[in-house]
């Protein structure tokens, strides 16, 4: 059986779902009945106690606050990487346009090439921006629905 990930704060529901008494769970986990009662009532438990219970229920320990914090950090890091990628792409575009603009200034017949390159970079940067920054994501969708149907 593959271990599942669950918050141990739901200990009582997991125990009742299996039709176990507190005494049975205490015996299987090697903990006292009082420890089981304390955890079920929401009091803190030691890490070793939680590990014993996780083994009995074949689950992975999860601290919901820490998990939310990890998700938030991951989203922040992704956003920063996207910003860095945008600036790198912008820098490459600017650097790649220096030579064509110098050539165009020296020879007017090169302005067409410069403008085509400029237009190409604008399209590439625009596509990158729309894909990475998700301007039309879930938040935009919810605002549009609320505006159209006057939902609060």
PDB file of C-alpha atoms in Angstrom:
ATOM      1  CA  UNK A   1       0.000   0.000   0.000  1.00  0.00           C
ATOM      2  CA  UNK A   2       1.457   3.380  -1.039  1.00  0.00           C
ATOM      3  CA  UNK A   3       1.744   5.869   1.845  1.00  0.00           C
ATOM      4  CA  UNK A   4      -0.550   8.843   1.538  1.00  0.00           C
ATOM      5  CA  UNK A   5       0.102  12.364   2.724  1.00  0.00           C
ATOM      6  CA  UNK A   6      -2.248  13.688   5.391  1.00  0.00           C
ATOM      7  CA  UNK A   7      -2.195  16.091   8.294  1.00  0.00           C
ATOM      8  CA  UNK A   8      -2.092  14.193  11.588  1.00  0.00           C
ATOM      9  CA  UNK A   9      -4.508  16.710  13.120  1.00  0.00           C
ATOM     10  CA  UNK A  10      -7.186  14.490  11.564  1.00  0.00           C
ATOM     11  CA  UNK A  11      -6.107  11.578  13.763  1.00  0.00           C
ATOM     12  CA  UNK A  12      -9.548  10.926  15.238  1.00  0.00           C
ATOM     13  CA  UNK A  13     -11.229  10.747  11.820  1.00  0.00           C
ATOM     14  CA  UNK A  14      -8.568   8.332  10.573  1.00  0.00           C
ATOM     15  CA  UNK A  15      -8.959   6.155  13.666  1.00  0.00           C
ATOM     16  CA  UNK A  16     -12.767   6.103  13.462  1.00  0.00           C
ATOM     17  CA  UNK A  17     -12.682   5.393   9.754  1.00  0.00           C
ATOM     18  CA  UNK A  18     -10.808   2.182  10.539  1.00  0.00           C
ATOM     19  CA  UNK A  19     -13.162   1.407  13.451  1.00  0.00           C
ATOM     20  CA  UNK A  20     -10.313   1.395  15.957  1.00  0.00           C
ATOM     21  CA  UNK A  21     -10.651   2.339  19.598  1.00  0.00           C
ATOM     22  CA  UNK A  22      -8.143   4.638  21.260  1.00  0.00           C
ATOM     23  CA  UNK A  23      -6.853   1.613  23.158  1.00  0.00           C
ATOM     24  CA  UNK A  24      -6.248  -0.330  19.941  1.00  0.00           C
ATOM     25  CA  UNK A  25      -4.420   2.616  18.369  1.00  0.00           C
ATOM     26  CA  UNK A  26      -2.330   3.072  21.504  1.00  0.00           C
ATOM     27  CA  UNK A  27      -1.333  -0.588  21.435  1.00  0.00           C
ATOM     28  CA  UNK A  28      -0.456  -0.560  17.716  1.00  0.00           C
ATOM     29  CA  UNK A  29       1.564   2.651  17.959  1.00  0.00           C
ATOM     30  CA  UNK A  30       3.258   1.914  21.278  1.00  0.00           C
ATOM     31  CA  UNK A  31       1.899   5.140  22.768  1.00  0.00           C
ATOM     32  CA  UNK A  32      -0.217   5.637  25.857  1.00  0.00           C
ATOM     33  CA  UNK A  33      -3.967   6.136  25.620  1.00  0.00           C
ATOM     34  CA  UNK A  34      -3.491   9.561  27.229  1.00  0.00           C
ATOM     35  CA  UNK A  35      -1.114  10.593  24.414  1.00  0.00           C
ATOM     36  CA  UNK A  36      -3.683   9.529  21.817  1.00  0.00           C
ATOM     37  CA  UNK A  37      -6.366  11.521  23.653  1.00  0.00           C
ATOM     38  CA  UNK A  38      -4.158  14.614  23.846  1.00  0.00           C
ATOM     39  CA  UNK A  39      -3.325  14.532  20.148  1.00  0.00           C
ATOM     40  CA  UNK A  40      -6.964  13.992  19.193  1.00  0.00           C
ATOM     41  CA  UNK A  41      -7.985  16.956  21.345  1.00  0.00           C
ATOM     42  CA  UNK A  42      -5.555  19.180  19.443  1.00  0.00           C
ATOM     43  CA  UNK A  43      -2.684  19.359  21.910  1.00  0.00           C
ATOM     44  CA  UNK A  44       0.853  19.216  20.614  1.00  0.00           C
ATOM     45  CA  UNK A  45       2.662  15.913  20.403  1.00  0.00           C
ATOM     46  CA  UNK A  46       6.300  15.030  20.197  1.00  0.00           C
ATOM     47  CA  UNK A  47       7.871  14.184  16.880  1.00  0.00           C
ATOM     48  CA  UNK A  48       8.490  10.566  17.898  1.00  0.00           C
ATOM     49  CA  UNK A  49       4.808  10.150  18.825  1.00  0.00           C
ATOM     50  CA  UNK A  50       3.764  11.564  15.486  1.00  0.00           C
ATOM     51  CA  UNK A  51       6.204   9.273  13.678  1.00  0.00           C
ATOM     52  CA  UNK A  52       4.711   6.249  15.475  1.00  0.00           C
ATOM     53  CA  UNK A  53       1.194   7.255  14.468  1.00  0.00           C
ATOM     54  CA  UNK A  54       2.265   7.945  10.896  1.00  0.00           C
ATOM     55  CA  UNK A  55       3.738   4.440  10.693  1.00  0.00           C
ATOM     56  CA  UNK A  56       0.504   2.872  11.960  1.00  0.00           C
ATOM     57  CA  UNK A  57      -1.636   4.793   9.463  1.00  0.00           C
ATOM     58  CA  UNK A  58       0.968   4.439   6.659  1.00  0.00           C
ATOM     59  CA  UNK A  59       1.030   8.157   6.007  1.00  0.00           C
ATOM     60  CA  UNK A  60       3.620  10.887   5.516  1.00  0.00           C
ATOM     61  CA  UNK A  61       3.830  13.543   8.204  1.00  0.00           C
ATOM     62  CA  UNK A  62       2.735  16.974   7.019  1.00  0.00           C
ATOM     63  CA  UNK A  63       2.708  20.229   8.911  1.00  0.00           C
ATOM     64  CA  UNK A  64       0.081  22.209   7.027  1.00  0.00           C
ATOM     65  CA  UNK A  65       1.544  25.585   8.003  1.00  0.00           C
ATOM     66  CA  UNK A  66       4.996  24.580   6.817  1.00  0.00           C
ATOM     67  CA  UNK A  67       3.597  23.076   3.620  1.00  0.00           C
ATOM     68  CA  UNK A  68       1.777  26.322   2.813  1.00  0.00           C
ATOM     69  CA  UNK A  69       4.975  28.225   3.560  1.00  0.00           C
ATOM     70  CA  UNK A  70       6.963  25.949   1.208  1.00  0.00           C
ATOM     71  CA  UNK A  71       4.383  26.450  -1.542  1.00  0.00           C
ATOM     72  CA  UNK A  72       4.533  30.226  -1.056  1.00  0.00           C
ATOM     73  CA  UNK A  73       8.347  30.206  -1.184  1.00  0.00           C
ATOM     74  CA  UNK A  74       8.283  28.060  -4.340  1.00  0.00           C
ATOM     75  CA  UNK A  75       5.845  30.487  -6.005  1.00  0.00           C
ATOM     76  CA  UNK A  76       7.983  33.470  -5.004  1.00  0.00           C
ATOM     77  CA  UNK A  77      11.143  31.838  -6.355  1.00  0.00           C
ATOM     78  CA  UNK A  78       9.384  30.982  -9.619  1.00  0.00           C
ATOM     79  CA  UNK A  79       8.193  34.568  -9.965  1.00  0.00           C
ATOM     80  CA  UNK A  80      11.718  35.918  -9.370  1.00  0.00           C
ATOM     81  CA  UNK A  81      13.125  33.496 -11.963  1.00  0.00           C
ATOM     82  CA  UNK A  82      10.494  34.673 -14.444  1.00  0.00           C
ATOM     83  CA  UNK A  83      11.427  38.320 -13.836  1.00  0.00           C
ATOM     84  CA  UNK A  84      15.118  37.483 -14.290  1.00  0.00           C
ATOM     85  CA  UNK A  85      14.310  35.626 -17.510  1.00  0.00           C
ATOM     86  CA  UNK A  86      12.353  38.619 -18.803  1.00  0.00           C
ATOM     87  CA  UNK A  87      15.235  41.010 -18.106  1.00  0.00           C
ATOM     88  CA  UNK A  88      17.745  38.621 -19.683  1.00  0.00           C
ATOM     89  CA  UNK A  89      15.629  38.363 -22.823  1.00  0.00           C
ATOM     90  CA  UNK A  90      15.243  42.138 -22.922  1.00  0.00           C
ATOM     91  CA  UNK A  91      19.021  42.587 -22.552  1.00  0.00           C
ATOM     92  CA  UNK A  92      19.687  40.103 -25.367  1.00  0.00           C
ATOM     93  CA  UNK A  93      17.197  41.939 -27.582  1.00  0.00           C
ATOM     94  CA  UNK A  94      18.797  45.315 -26.925  1.00  0.00           C
ATOM     95  CA  UNK A  95      22.325  43.998 -27.454  1.00  0.00           C
ATOM     96  CA  UNK A  96      21.333  42.244 -30.675  1.00  0.00           C
ATOM     97  CA  UNK A  97      19.834  45.483 -32.026  1.00  0.00           C
ATOM     98  CA  UNK A  98      22.956  47.618 -31.463  1.00  0.00           C
ATOM     99  CA  UNK A  99      24.793  46.468 -34.595  1.00  0.00           C
ATOM    100  CA  UNK A 100      21.747  46.788 -36.902  1.00  0.00           C
ATOM    101  CA  UNK A 101      20.976  50.313 -35.667  1.00  0.00           C
ATOM    102  CA  UNK A 102      24.600  51.372 -36.209  1.00  0.00           C
ATOM    103  CA  UNK A 103      24.492  49.915 -39.726  1.00  0.00           C
ATOM    104  CA  UNK A 104      21.180  51.660 -40.393  1.00  0.00           C
ATOM    105  CA  UNK A 105      22.552  55.016 -39.226  1.00  0.00           C
ATOM    106  CA  UNK A 106      25.525  54.643 -41.577  1.00  0.00           C
ATOM    107  CA  UNK A 107      23.475  53.342 -44.508  1.00  0.00           C
ATOM    108  CA  UNK A 108      19.795  54.305 -44.782  1.00  0.00           C
ATOM    109  CA  UNK A 109      18.995  51.180 -46.789  1.00  0.00           C
ATOM    110  CA  UNK A 110      19.450  49.065 -43.608  1.00  0.00           C
ATOM    111  CA  UNK A 111      16.537  50.641 -41.705  1.00  0.00           C
ATOM    112  CA  UNK A 112      14.163  48.000 -43.049  1.00  0.00           C
ATOM    113  CA  UNK A 113      16.280  45.195 -41.606  1.00  0.00           C
ATOM    114  CA  UNK A 114      16.508  47.000 -38.284  1.00  0.00           C
ATOM    115  CA  UNK A 115      12.738  47.495 -38.048  1.00  0.00           C
ATOM    116  CA  UNK A 116      12.055  43.846 -38.918  1.00  0.00           C
ATOM    117  CA  UNK A 117      14.467  42.734 -36.192  1.00  0.00           C
ATOM    118  CA  UNK A 118      12.878  45.182 -33.757  1.00  0.00           C
ATOM    119  CA  UNK A 119       9.388  43.923 -34.603  1.00  0.00           C
ATOM    120  CA  UNK A 120      10.554  40.323 -34.184  1.00  0.00           C
ATOM    121  CA  UNK A 121      11.966  41.044 -30.722  1.00  0.00           C
ATOM    122  CA  UNK A 122       8.785  42.867 -29.691  1.00  0.00           C
ATOM    123  CA  UNK A 123       6.719  39.820 -30.685  1.00  0.00           C
ATOM    124  CA  UNK A 124       9.077  37.392 -28.907  1.00  0.00           C
ATOM    125  CA  UNK A 125       9.145  39.460 -25.714  1.00  0.00           C
ATOM    126  CA  UNK A 126       5.361  39.886 -25.872  1.00  0.00           C
ATOM    127  CA  UNK A 127       4.772  36.144 -26.206  1.00  0.00           C
ATOM    128  CA  UNK A 128       7.226  35.434 -23.373  1.00  0.00           C
ATOM    129  CA  UNK A 129       5.500  37.990 -21.152  1.00  0.00           C
ATOM    130  CA  UNK A 130       2.008  36.622 -21.814  1.00  0.00           C
ATOM    131  CA  UNK A 131       3.104  33.035 -21.177  1.00  0.00           C
ATOM    132  CA  UNK A 132       5.210  33.605 -18.101  1.00  0.00           C
ATOM    133  CA  UNK A 133       3.267  36.253 -16.214  1.00  0.00           C
ATOM    134  CA  UNK A 134      -0.177  34.779 -16.887  1.00  0.00           C
ATOM    135  CA  UNK A 135      -2.072  38.063 -17.243  1.00  0.00           C
ATOM    136  CA  UNK A 136      -5.216  36.114 -18.077  1.00  0.00           C
ATOM    137  CA  UNK A 137      -5.051  33.645 -15.188  1.00  0.00           C
ATOM    138  CA  UNK A 138      -7.515  32.615 -12.520  1.00  0.00           C
ATOM    139  CA  UNK A 139      -7.623  36.022 -10.819  1.00  0.00           C
ATOM    140  CA  UNK A 140      -8.461  37.789 -14.098  1.00  0.00           C
ATOM    141  CA  UNK A 141     -11.125  35.182 -14.831  1.00  0.00           C
ATOM    142  CA  UNK A 142     -12.769  35.671 -11.423  1.00  0.00           C
ATOM    143  CA  UNK A 143     -12.788  39.463 -11.799  1.00  0.00           C
ATOM    144  CA  UNK A 144     -14.401  39.174 -15.225  1.00  0.00           C
ATOM    145  CA  UNK A 145     -17.087  36.800 -13.953  1.00  0.00           C
ATOM    146  CA  UNK A 146     -17.809  39.038 -10.960  1.00  0.00           C
ATOM    147  CA  UNK A 147     -18.051  42.090 -13.198  1.00  0.00           C
ATOM    148  CA  UNK A 148     -20.316  40.419 -15.747  1.00  0.00           C
ATOM    149  CA  UNK A 149     -22.644  38.646 -13.324  1.00  0.00           C
ATOM    150  CA  UNK A 150     -22.298  41.040 -10.370  1.00  0.00           C
ATOM    151  CA  UNK A 151     -21.208  38.292  -7.981  1.00  0.00           C
ATOM    152  CA  UNK A 152     -19.763  39.275  -4.604  1.00  0.00           C
TER     153      UNK A 152
END
